[in-house]
Short mmCIF file of C-alpha atoms and ligand atoms in Angstrom, two decimals:
data_model
loop_
_atom_site.label_atom_id
_atom_site.label_comp_id
_atom_site.label_asym_id
_atom_site.label_seq_id
_atom_site.Cartn_x
_atom_site.Cartn_y
_atom_site.Cartn_z
CA MET A 1 67.09 77.22 108.09
CA THR A 2 70.81 77.50 107.58
CA ILE A 3 72.05 80.68 106.03
CA VAL A 4 74.75 80.03 103.48
CA PRO A 5 77.08 83.03 103.36
CA LYS A 6 77.50 84.40 99.86
CA VAL A 7 80.99 83.79 98.50
CA ARG A 8 82.08 87.03 96.91
CA THR A 9 84.06 86.99 93.71
CA TRP A 10 87.29 88.96 93.47
CA ALA A 11 85.51 91.45 91.22
CA GLU A 12 82.90 91.98 93.95
CA LYS A 13 85.59 92.36 96.58
CA ALA A 14 87.33 94.90 94.37
CA GLU A 15 84.25 97.12 94.46
CA THR A 16 84.54 97.52 98.22
CA LEU A 17 88.21 98.60 98.11
CA SER A 18 88.90 102.21 98.93
CA LEU A 19 92.02 103.39 97.16
CA GLU A 20 94.27 106.13 98.52
CA GLY A 21 96.10 108.14 95.87
CA ARG A 22 97.80 110.94 97.81
CA LEU A 23 101.49 111.04 98.72
CA PHE A 24 102.57 109.71 102.13
CA ILE A 25 104.91 112.12 103.90
CA ASP A 26 105.69 112.42 107.60
CA GLY A 27 103.11 109.79 108.54
CA ASP A 28 100.23 111.43 106.68
CA PHE A 29 98.54 111.43 103.30
CA VAL A 30 99.04 114.75 101.53
CA PRO A 31 98.34 116.07 98.03
CA ALA A 32 101.21 117.04 95.76
CA LYS A 33 102.29 120.63 96.44
CA SER A 34 101.35 121.57 92.87
CA GLY A 35 97.95 119.89 93.24
CA ALA A 36 98.67 117.87 90.08
CA VAL A 37 97.37 114.32 89.66
CA PHE A 38 97.65 111.52 87.13
CA GLU A 39 95.37 108.58 86.45
CA SER A 40 96.13 105.01 87.33
CA VAL A 41 94.45 102.78 84.76
CA ASN A 42 93.38 99.14 84.99
CA PRO A 43 95.06 97.51 81.97
CA ALA A 44 92.48 94.71 81.85
CA ASN A 45 89.71 97.06 80.73
CA GLY A 46 91.11 100.59 80.40
CA ALA A 47 89.05 101.89 83.35
CA VAL A 48 90.50 104.59 85.60
CA LEU A 49 91.26 103.04 88.99
CA ALA A 50 92.30 106.12 90.92
CA GLU A 51 93.63 109.64 90.67
CA VAL A 52 97.12 109.73 92.04
CA ALA A 53 99.04 112.76 93.33
CA ARG A 54 101.80 113.62 90.86
CA GLY A 55 104.77 114.51 93.02
CA ASP A 56 107.66 116.57 91.68
CA ALA A 57 110.90 118.10 92.98
CA ALA A 58 109.06 120.16 95.62
CA ASP A 59 107.44 117.05 97.12
CA ILE A 60 110.72 115.15 96.96
CA ASP A 61 112.38 118.03 98.86
CA ARG A 62 109.73 117.85 101.52
CA ALA A 63 109.89 114.06 101.85
CA VAL A 64 113.70 114.01 101.99
CA ALA A 65 113.74 116.80 104.61
CA THR A 66 111.22 114.82 106.68
CA GLY A 67 113.27 111.66 106.32
CA LEU A 68 116.46 113.46 107.31
CA ARG A 69 114.85 115.05 110.35
CA ALA A 70 113.58 111.64 111.49
CA PHE A 71 117.00 110.09 110.85
CA LYS A 72 118.89 112.73 112.81
CA SER A 73 116.44 112.56 115.71
CA GLY A 74 117.50 108.92 116.20
CA VAL A 75 113.88 107.87 116.73
CA TRP A 76 114.40 104.97 114.31
CA SER A 77 118.09 105.05 113.39
CA ARG A 78 119.12 104.63 117.04
CA MET A 79 116.20 102.53 118.21
CA ALA A 80 117.48 99.36 119.91
CA PRO A 81 117.70 96.69 117.21
CA ARG A 82 115.26 94.29 118.83
CA GLN A 83 112.72 97.07 119.20
CA ARG A 84 113.09 97.86 115.50
CA MET A 85 112.73 94.15 114.85
CA ALA A 86 109.46 94.09 116.79
CA VAL A 87 108.06 96.95 114.69
CA LEU A 88 109.00 95.13 111.49
CA TYR A 89 107.34 91.91 112.68
CA ARG A 90 104.16 93.85 113.53
CA PHE A 91 104.41 95.50 110.12
CA ALA A 92 104.55 92.03 108.51
CA ASP A 93 101.51 90.88 110.49
CA LEU A 94 99.52 93.91 109.30
CA VAL A 95 100.54 93.32 105.69
CA GLU A 96 99.50 89.69 106.02
CA ALA A 97 96.14 90.67 107.49
CA GLN A 98 95.52 92.80 104.37
CA MET A 99 96.93 90.28 101.95
CA GLU A 100 93.78 90.24 99.83
CA ASP A 101 93.74 94.03 99.50
CA PHE A 102 97.36 94.04 98.34
CA ALA A 103 96.57 91.26 95.86
CA LEU A 104 93.59 93.16 94.48
CA ILE A 105 95.39 96.48 94.24
CA ASP A 106 98.39 95.21 92.29
CA THR A 107 96.25 92.97 90.08
CA MET A 108 94.06 95.89 89.07
CA ASP A 109 96.96 98.31 88.82
CA MET A 110 99.26 96.26 86.59
CA GLY A 111 97.28 93.29 85.33
CA LYS A 112 98.90 90.20 86.83
CA PRO A 113 96.57 87.31 87.73
CA ILE A 114 95.17 87.45 91.26
CA SER A 115 96.24 83.81 91.73
CA GLU A 116 99.86 84.90 91.18
CA MET A 117 99.55 87.77 93.65
CA LEU A 118 98.24 85.37 96.30
CA SER A 119 100.73 82.58 95.64
CA VAL A 120 103.86 84.54 94.70
CA ASP A 121 104.00 88.30 95.26
CA VAL A 122 102.41 88.69 98.67
CA PRO A 123 103.91 85.57 100.30
CA LEU A 124 107.38 86.41 98.97
CA ALA A 125 107.06 90.02 100.14
CA LEU A 126 106.16 88.75 103.62
CA THR A 127 109.05 86.30 103.63
CA CYS A 128 111.41 89.12 102.69
CA LEU A 129 110.09 91.38 105.44
CA ARG A 130 110.28 88.67 108.10
CA PHE A 131 113.72 87.47 107.01
CA THR A 132 114.99 91.04 107.16
CA ALA A 133 113.41 91.59 110.56
CA GLU A 134 115.19 88.47 111.83
CA CYS A 135 118.50 89.89 110.66
CA VAL A 136 118.24 93.27 112.39
CA ASP A 137 120.37 92.33 115.39
CA LYS A 138 122.74 90.11 113.40
CA LEU A 139 124.56 93.10 111.88
CA GLN A 140 127.92 93.42 113.58
CA GLY A 141 131.01 95.57 113.68
CA THR A 142 134.50 94.20 114.34
CA VAL A 143 137.45 94.79 116.62
CA GLY A 144 140.86 94.84 114.94
CA ALA A 145 144.04 93.14 116.09
CA THR A 146 146.30 95.99 117.19
CA ALA A 147 149.10 96.83 119.61
CA PRO A 148 147.97 96.81 123.27
CA ASP A 149 147.89 100.59 123.54
CA VAL A 150 145.32 100.87 120.76
CA LEU A 151 141.69 99.88 120.50
CA SER A 152 140.61 99.74 116.86
CA TYR A 153 137.06 98.90 116.03
CA VAL A 154 134.71 99.18 113.09
CA LEU A 155 131.14 100.33 113.56
CA ARG A 156 128.43 99.46 111.06
CA GLN A 157 125.96 102.30 110.80
CA PRO A 158 122.96 103.23 108.65
CA LEU A 159 123.49 105.54 105.68
CA GLY A 160 120.86 108.22 106.27
CA VAL A 161 117.99 108.82 103.86
CA VAL A 162 117.78 106.18 101.15
CA GLY A 163 115.88 106.72 97.89
CA CYS A 164 114.18 103.64 96.46
CA ILE A 165 113.05 103.71 92.82
CA VAL A 166 111.14 100.66 91.66
CA PRO A 167 109.43 99.27 88.54
CA TRP A 168 105.87 98.07 87.96
CA ASN A 169 106.24 94.37 87.25
CA TYR A 170 106.09 93.27 90.92
CA PRO A 171 104.94 96.48 92.62
CA LEU A 172 104.70 95.13 96.18
CA LEU A 173 107.58 92.67 95.96
CA MET A 174 110.18 94.95 94.34
CA THR A 175 109.25 97.64 96.85
CA MET A 176 109.70 95.22 99.74
CA TRP A 177 113.10 94.02 98.48
CA LYS A 178 114.28 97.63 98.82
CA ILE A 179 112.45 99.13 101.76
CA ALA A 180 112.72 96.15 104.13
CA PRO A 181 116.54 96.08 104.33
CA ALA A 182 116.79 99.89 104.11
CA LEU A 183 114.46 100.32 107.09
CA ALA A 184 115.84 97.34 109.01
CA ALA A 185 119.32 98.87 108.90
CA GLY A 186 117.95 102.05 110.51
CA ASN A 187 117.70 104.32 107.48
CA SER A 188 114.86 106.62 106.52
CA VAL A 189 113.30 105.94 103.12
CA VAL A 190 111.77 107.97 100.33
CA LEU A 191 110.16 105.58 97.85
CA LYS A 192 109.25 106.49 94.27
CA PRO A 193 107.00 103.74 92.88
CA ALA A 194 106.53 103.28 89.14
CA GLU A 195 103.86 105.57 87.71
CA GLN A 196 102.11 102.53 86.21
CA SER A 197 101.60 100.92 89.65
CA PRO A 198 101.52 103.63 92.31
CA LEU A 199 98.88 102.32 94.73
CA SER A 200 100.05 99.39 96.87
CA ALA A 201 103.05 101.34 98.22
CA LEU A 202 100.69 103.85 99.82
CA LEU A 203 98.89 101.15 101.81
CA LEU A 204 102.27 99.71 102.76
CA ALA A 205 103.54 103.02 104.15
CA ARG A 206 100.39 103.53 106.21
CA LEU A 207 100.74 100.06 107.74
CA PHE A 208 104.36 100.77 108.70
CA VAL A 209 103.20 103.67 110.82
CA GLU A 210 100.29 101.63 112.23
CA ALA A 211 102.84 99.00 113.26
CA GLY A 212 104.73 101.60 115.31
CA GLY A 213 107.15 102.89 112.70
CA PRO A 214 107.86 106.55 113.50
CA PRO A 215 106.26 109.07 111.11
CA GLY A 216 108.75 110.50 108.62
CA VAL A 217 110.85 107.33 108.41
CA PHE A 218 109.05 105.80 105.43
CA ASN A 219 107.71 108.26 102.84
CA VAL A 220 106.17 107.62 99.43
CA VAL A 221 106.25 110.15 96.59
CA ASN A 222 104.46 109.02 93.46
CA GLY A 223 105.10 110.76 90.16
CA TYR A 224 106.84 110.42 86.84
CA GLY A 225 110.40 109.18 86.49
CA PRO A 226 111.92 112.28 84.86
CA GLU A 227 110.20 114.50 87.47
CA ALA A 228 109.98 112.88 90.90
CA GLY A 229 112.47 110.06 90.19
CA LYS A 230 115.16 112.33 88.80
CA ALA A 231 114.73 114.85 91.64
CA LEU A 232 115.17 112.04 94.16
CA ALA A 233 118.28 110.65 92.45
CA LEU A 234 119.83 114.14 92.21
CA HIS A 235 119.01 115.11 95.80
CA ARG A 236 122.09 115.95 97.84
CA ASP A 237 120.62 114.64 101.09
CA ILE A 238 120.00 111.18 99.67
CA GLU A 239 122.89 108.85 100.56
CA LYS A 240 121.94 105.91 98.37
CA ILE A 241 119.61 105.14 95.49
CA ALA A 242 118.41 101.56 95.39
CA PHE A 243 117.13 101.20 91.84
CA THR A 244 115.32 98.46 89.98
CA GLY A 245 114.29 99.11 86.39
CA SER A 246 115.64 99.33 82.88
CA VAL A 247 119.33 99.46 81.92
CA GLU A 248 118.79 102.85 80.32
CA VAL A 249 117.48 104.44 83.53
CA GLY A 250 119.96 102.47 85.66
CA LYS A 251 122.76 104.25 83.75
CA LEU A 252 121.09 107.59 84.45
CA MET A 253 121.27 106.82 88.19
CA MET A 254 125.07 106.66 87.95
CA LEU A 255 125.06 109.95 86.08
CA TYR A 256 122.80 111.65 88.63
CA SER A 257 125.07 110.43 91.42
CA GLY A 258 128.07 112.02 89.72
CA GLN A 259 126.15 115.22 89.12
CA SER A 260 125.17 115.52 92.77
CA ASN A 261 126.76 114.09 95.90
CA LEU A 262 128.35 110.79 94.72
CA LYS A 263 125.60 108.91 96.50
CA LYS A 264 125.86 105.12 96.44
CA ILE A 265 123.95 103.52 93.61
CA SER A 266 122.72 99.95 93.45
CA THR A 267 121.10 98.82 90.23
CA GLU A 268 118.96 95.80 89.35
CA CYS A 269 118.30 96.07 85.64
CA GLY A 270 117.04 94.02 82.75
CA GLY A 271 118.02 90.75 81.15
CA LYS A 272 117.87 88.47 78.14
CA SER A 273 118.47 85.29 80.05
CA PRO A 274 119.45 82.01 78.39
CA HIS A 275 117.52 78.90 79.36
CA VAL A 276 119.39 75.90 77.95
CA VAL A 277 117.80 72.50 77.33
CA MET A 278 120.31 69.74 76.58
CA ALA A 279 119.26 66.54 74.78
CA ASP A 280 120.20 64.57 77.92
CA ALA A 281 117.69 66.44 80.12
CA ALA A 282 116.01 63.87 82.35
CA ASN A 283 112.46 64.93 81.55
CA LEU A 284 111.49 67.19 78.67
CA GLU A 285 107.97 67.68 80.05
CA THR A 286 109.37 69.14 83.28
CA ALA A 287 111.92 71.25 81.41
CA ALA A 288 109.18 72.64 79.15
CA GLU A 289 106.93 73.35 82.13
CA TRP A 290 109.65 75.51 83.71
CA ALA A 291 110.64 77.06 80.41
CA ALA A 292 107.01 78.11 79.88
CA MET A 293 106.81 79.55 83.39
CA GLY A 294 110.15 81.27 82.82
CA ILE A 295 108.86 83.30 79.87
CA PHE A 296 105.08 83.35 80.20
CA GLY A 297 104.76 83.73 83.99
CA ASN A 298 103.79 87.30 84.95
CA GLN A 299 103.09 87.92 81.23
CA GLY A 300 106.83 87.70 80.58
CA GLU A 301 107.27 90.99 82.44
CA VAL A 302 110.08 89.53 84.51
CA CYS A 303 113.65 90.80 84.60
CA CYS A 304 115.10 87.28 84.80
CA ALA A 305 112.65 85.80 82.25
CA GLY A 306 114.24 82.95 80.30
CA SER A 307 113.47 84.74 77.05
CA ARG A 308 116.14 82.95 75.00
CA ILE A 309 115.37 79.23 75.06
CA LEU A 310 118.42 77.37 73.73
CA VAL A 311 117.51 73.85 72.62
CA GLN A 312 119.89 71.12 71.45
CA ARG A 313 119.07 70.29 67.86
CA GLN A 314 118.23 66.58 68.26
CA ILE A 315 115.32 67.39 70.62
CA LEU A 316 114.30 70.67 68.96
CA ALA A 317 111.09 69.44 67.31
CA ASP A 318 109.88 67.44 70.34
CA PHE A 319 110.69 70.13 72.88
CA THR A 320 109.12 72.92 70.81
CA GLU A 321 105.90 70.94 70.53
CA ILE A 322 105.74 70.31 74.30
CA LEU A 323 106.47 73.97 75.03
CA ARG A 324 103.71 75.07 72.67
CA ALA A 325 101.23 72.76 74.43
CA LYS A 326 102.27 74.07 77.89
CA ALA A 327 101.94 77.68 76.73
CA GLU A 328 98.47 77.12 75.33
CA ALA A 329 97.23 75.12 78.32
CA GLY A 330 98.72 77.10 81.19
CA TYR A 331 98.90 80.70 80.00
CA ARG A 332 95.56 81.44 78.38
CA PRO A 333 94.99 85.19 78.64
CA GLY A 334 91.91 86.26 80.55
CA ASP A 335 90.45 88.41 83.31
CA PRO A 336 93.18 88.71 85.98
CA LEU A 337 90.51 88.78 88.72
CA ASP A 338 89.38 85.29 87.70
CA PRO A 339 91.42 82.91 89.90
CA THR A 340 91.72 80.40 87.04
CA THR A 341 93.40 82.89 84.69
CA GLY A 342 97.03 82.04 83.86
CA MET A 343 97.95 85.25 82.07
CA GLY A 344 96.67 88.80 82.46
CA PRO A 345 97.11 91.88 80.28
CA LEU A 346 100.43 93.69 80.01
CA VAL A 347 100.87 96.71 82.24
CA ASP A 348 99.53 99.23 79.71
CA VAL A 349 98.89 99.83 76.03
CA LYS A 350 102.35 101.35 75.61
CA GLN A 351 103.96 98.09 76.72
CA GLN A 352 101.51 96.15 74.55
CA LYS A 353 102.60 98.19 71.50
CA ARG A 354 106.28 97.68 72.36
CA VAL A 355 105.81 93.91 72.50
CA LEU A 356 103.76 93.78 69.28
CA ASP A 357 106.41 95.89 67.53
CA TYR A 358 109.03 93.31 68.55
CA VAL A 359 106.83 90.58 67.08
CA ASP A 360 106.95 92.45 63.74
CA ILE A 361 110.71 92.91 64.05
CA GLY A 362 111.12 89.17 64.68
CA LYS A 363 109.04 88.27 61.62
CA GLN A 364 110.91 90.75 59.43
CA ALA A 365 114.22 89.25 60.54
CA GLY A 366 113.05 85.85 59.30
CA ALA A 367 112.05 84.13 62.54
CA HIS A 368 108.93 81.96 62.45
CA CYS A 369 106.06 82.93 64.74
CA LEU A 370 104.79 79.52 65.86
CA ILE A 371 101.98 80.70 68.15
CA GLY A 372 100.57 84.02 69.35
CA GLY A 373 102.02 87.25 68.06
CA GLY A 374 98.83 89.27 68.42
CA VAL A 375 95.97 90.38 70.65
CA PRO A 376 93.82 87.44 71.79
CA GLU A 377 90.29 87.43 70.41
CA GLY A 378 87.65 88.93 72.67
CA LEU A 379 90.21 90.76 74.82
CA GLU A 380 90.69 93.83 72.62
CA LYS A 381 89.66 96.22 75.43
CA GLY A 382 92.68 95.32 77.54
CA ALA A 383 96.44 95.54 76.92
CA TYR A 384 96.71 91.82 76.11
CA VAL A 385 99.27 89.94 74.02
CA ALA A 386 98.89 86.20 73.45
CA PRO A 387 101.78 83.95 74.53
CA THR A 388 104.15 83.97 71.59
CA ILE A 389 106.84 81.52 70.51
CA PHE A 390 109.36 82.26 67.79
CA THR A 391 111.36 79.42 66.26
CA GLY A 392 114.31 79.69 63.90
CA VAL A 393 115.79 82.53 65.92
CA THR A 394 119.50 83.29 65.68
CA ASN A 395 121.33 85.10 68.44
CA ASP A 396 122.06 88.14 66.27
CA MET A 397 118.37 89.00 65.82
CA ALA A 398 116.93 91.88 67.84
CA ILE A 399 114.40 89.53 69.45
CA ALA A 400 117.37 87.59 70.87
CA ARG A 401 119.42 90.62 71.90
CA GLU A 402 116.95 93.15 73.32
CA GLU A 403 114.75 92.86 76.36
CA ILE A 404 111.14 92.69 75.14
CA PHE A 405 109.56 92.39 78.60
CA GLY A 406 106.53 90.50 77.42
CA PRO A 407 105.36 86.92 76.69
CA VAL A 408 107.67 86.31 73.73
CA ALA A 409 109.97 83.27 73.68
CA SER A 410 112.81 83.02 71.19
CA ILE A 411 113.91 79.45 70.52
CA ILE A 412 117.52 79.16 69.38
CA ALA A 413 118.93 75.81 68.23
CA PHE A 414 122.49 74.66 69.04
CA ASP A 415 124.57 71.56 68.48
CA THR A 416 127.20 71.31 71.22
CA PHE A 417 127.43 72.25 74.90
CA GLU A 418 130.31 74.64 74.11
CA GLU A 419 128.17 76.37 71.49
CA ALA A 420 125.34 76.74 74.02
CA VAL A 421 127.67 78.43 76.52
CA ALA A 422 129.01 80.76 73.83
CA ILE A 423 125.48 81.78 72.76
CA ALA A 424 124.40 82.13 76.39
CA ASN A 425 127.25 84.59 77.03
CA ASP A 426 126.89 86.50 73.76
CA THR A 427 124.76 89.25 75.32
CA SER A 428 125.27 92.55 77.10
CA PHE A 429 123.09 91.27 79.97
CA GLY A 430 123.98 88.87 82.78
CA LEU A 431 121.06 88.39 85.10
CA ALA A 432 120.01 84.73 85.11
CA ALA A 433 120.74 81.48 83.26
CA GLY A 434 119.34 77.97 83.42
CA ILE A 435 120.33 74.52 82.20
CA TRP A 436 118.50 71.21 81.96
CA THR A 437 120.83 68.20 81.81
CA SER A 438 121.42 64.93 83.60
CA ASP A 439 125.17 65.30 83.18
CA LEU A 440 126.49 66.69 86.50
CA GLY A 441 129.80 67.75 85.00
CA LYS A 442 128.10 69.76 82.27
CA ALA A 443 125.71 71.34 84.75
CA HIS A 444 128.49 72.62 86.96
CA ARG A 445 130.72 73.64 84.05
CA PHE A 446 127.79 75.71 82.83
CA ALA A 447 127.41 77.27 86.29
CA ARG A 448 131.14 78.06 86.32
CA ASP A 449 131.32 79.51 82.81
CA VAL A 450 128.05 81.34 82.28
CA GLU A 451 128.17 85.09 82.82
CA ALA A 452 125.15 85.63 85.06
CA GLY A 453 124.39 86.54 88.65
CA MET A 454 121.98 83.63 89.13
CA VAL A 455 122.22 80.11 87.69
CA TYR A 456 119.54 77.44 87.89
CA ILE A 457 120.30 73.77 87.31
CA ASN A 458 117.24 71.65 86.49
CA SER A 459 114.86 74.38 87.62
CA TYR A 460 114.34 78.05 86.82
CA MET A 461 113.74 81.34 88.68
CA ASN A 462 113.88 79.54 91.99
CA GLY A 463 115.56 80.43 95.27
CA ASP A 464 114.84 81.50 98.81
CA MET A 465 115.89 84.50 100.89
CA GLN A 466 119.50 83.25 101.20
CA PHE A 467 119.89 83.37 97.41
CA PRO A 468 121.39 86.68 96.27
CA PHE A 469 119.24 88.26 93.58
CA GLY A 470 121.08 90.40 91.07
CA GLY A 471 123.07 90.50 87.88
CA TRP A 472 126.39 90.77 86.13
CA LYS A 473 127.31 93.01 83.20
CA GLU A 474 124.58 95.51 82.23
CA SER A 475 122.04 93.70 84.39
CA GLY A 476 123.33 95.78 87.29
CA ASN A 477 125.52 95.75 90.36
CA GLY A 478 123.09 95.31 93.25
CA ARG A 479 122.05 92.27 95.24
CA ASP A 480 118.57 91.98 96.76
CA LYS A 481 117.10 89.53 99.27
CA CYS A 482 120.16 88.02 100.98
CA PHE A 483 121.95 89.13 104.17
CA ASP A 484 124.39 91.10 101.98
CA ALA A 485 121.45 93.18 100.82
CA LEU A 486 120.92 94.35 104.39
CA VAL A 487 124.63 95.07 104.77
CA SER A 488 124.50 97.19 101.59
CA TYR A 489 122.25 99.68 103.39
CA THR A 490 124.95 100.33 106.00
CA GLN A 491 128.41 101.85 105.99
CA THR A 492 131.45 101.20 108.12
CA LYS A 493 133.17 103.66 110.40
CA GLY A 494 136.66 102.85 111.62
CA VAL A 495 137.51 104.06 115.13
CA TRP A 496 141.16 104.18 116.24
CA ALA A 497 141.58 104.87 119.93
CA THR A 498 144.92 105.31 121.66
CA ILE A 499 144.30 103.98 125.13
CA GLY A 500 147.76 104.38 126.61
P1 NAD B 1 112.07 102.00 84.03
O1 NAD B 1 113.54 102.01 84.08
O2 NAD B 1 111.38 102.70 82.93
O3 NAD B 1 111.46 102.62 85.36
C1 NAD B 1 111.86 102.16 86.63
C2 NAD B 1 111.65 103.26 87.63
O4 NAD B 1 112.52 104.34 87.31
C3 NAD B 1 110.23 103.84 87.64
O5 NAD B 1 109.86 104.15 88.96
C4 NAD B 1 110.39 105.11 86.83
O6 NAD B 1 109.45 106.11 87.17
C5 NAD B 1 111.79 105.55 87.23
N1 NAD B 1 112.41 106.43 86.25
C6 NAD B 1 112.24 106.48 84.92
N2 NAD B 1 112.99 107.46 84.38
C7 NAD B 1 113.66 108.04 85.40
C8 NAD B 1 114.60 109.11 85.49
N3 NAD B 1 115.00 109.79 84.42
N4 NAD B 1 115.10 109.43 86.69
C9 NAD B 1 114.71 108.74 87.80
N5 NAD B 1 113.81 107.74 87.79
C10 NAD B 1 113.31 107.39 86.59
O7 NAD B 1 111.65 100.47 84.11
P2 NAD B 1 110.19 99.85 84.12
O8 NAD B 1 109.67 99.91 82.71
O9 NAD B 1 109.37 100.45 85.20
O10 NAD B 1 110.49 98.34 84.55
C11 NAD B 1 110.91 97.39 83.67
C12 NAD B 1 112.40 97.19 83.78
O11 NAD B 1 112.75 96.83 85.11
C13 NAD B 1 112.87 96.05 82.91
O12 NAD B 1 114.02 96.43 82.23
C14 NAD B 1 113.18 94.96 83.92
O13 NAD B 1 114.12 94.02 83.48
C15 NAD B 1 113.65 95.73 85.10
N6 NAD B 1 113.57 94.94 86.33
C16 NAD B 1 114.73 94.45 86.89
C17 NAD B 1 114.69 93.66 88.03
C18 NAD B 1 115.97 93.11 88.67
O14 NAD B 1 115.93 92.78 89.84
N7 NAD B 1 117.07 93.01 87.95
C19 NAD B 1 113.47 93.38 88.63
C20 NAD B 1 112.31 93.88 88.04
C21 NAD B 1 112.38 94.66 86.89
#
């Protein structure tokens, strides 16, 4: 008799997960000094996933002191680059071996579909870690051209202890974009994850130490933004804050820097990105497919979401109809642990309320809610919002100007290419922009003239590790992913030697 092994569902696998909720400091899990905890809730059903230590200024002090001690000891900061590289490669292998655990944790913590974790978040986090590992020994100083009695050279050295503050929309991936280059450059790290998604970072930190990373180099302090986050950003022994989150809090980072030690600040903030579809686009089906992904992927909780879809008037009716069909077919809300689900719940009920409030604001302003706009039937226990499309939007409406951070598309009609560029740039943000056209000249004029850090021609939200990720204007000043990201976690030191 052949025994057929039972294939476990993701929900069954989830039951066997053991979740760690304490802080990770100096290579060990520890409770918050105050003993306080907060609950991490599964937004798909409102169930409490784990109790998480609620760190505050005292825990930040301890983590920063640990990081500084490790940094000054040279155990990581002066480790030979290829040795550091080997640790990071082992780290990547361990993360890969626990890929399913990471996928489950983030799915249950913030609601994104498990299929997206397995096809996007975890693979991209691994690519980032391995790319960064590859670059460790490619960082170089320079030797200046000087008179023969002088040797002038520039060293490139790590900064010290870096504070990383990240959001909840891609908990593992946003964390990796910060910690991988910070660690690769030889810094120590104190990470403050978002309070809505505190769990995967703890597993990550443990695996770093298992891979041979010295204790104290990578520390995680969970807690609330105005408590733990603020204490980290104000700490005088932190040399840089690498921040991803809202514009509002990004601005606070600059303030905290000025109020403390003028630490370096890199910010990756929000967006209201224009996604332009010209009448001469080669294939409206393909354009609509990407436009739908651009606003409904990850429940629309994406900084570079193409939330303003600018459509040339002669194709407006056709394109809108195709987009509606794609939204309904590909992004049906459901259980995020079901691998066929295209859209999960939003991160929590607070975010759900925010998005639903914007739906009301859009309607009051006179926009037409074509589909969605409410909680899908049968899913009232979770923080769900149905994919929503507004038509008849003008660029002065709040739903076209403010970041909603949910599955709400605003379709704006235009007549000419010049008008599309003007509307695209009429925003305080500047993260991403896309255009669909078969006119090469127009495509590249758009790329030249649009005020955004990332431009996509006949695709959207694409790019590999070479592609710098970051924004213009109020979307921030930082760049993640590329080689420059690694460089941004170092500083130069000029050495001028008179050699006779
Ligand atoms: P948020 O700004 O509310 O929080 C981000 C992080 O900052 C969290 O860890 C939070 O605890 C912390 N924080 C909050 N207040 C703080 C304070 N006073 N001092 C120190 N830290 C504080 O953002 P969010 O709601 O978690 O994430 C959504 C935002 O992130 C959106 O605006 C989105 O566009 C942005 N985002 C940007 C990018 C990018 O690369 N540009 C990527 C992902 C998300």
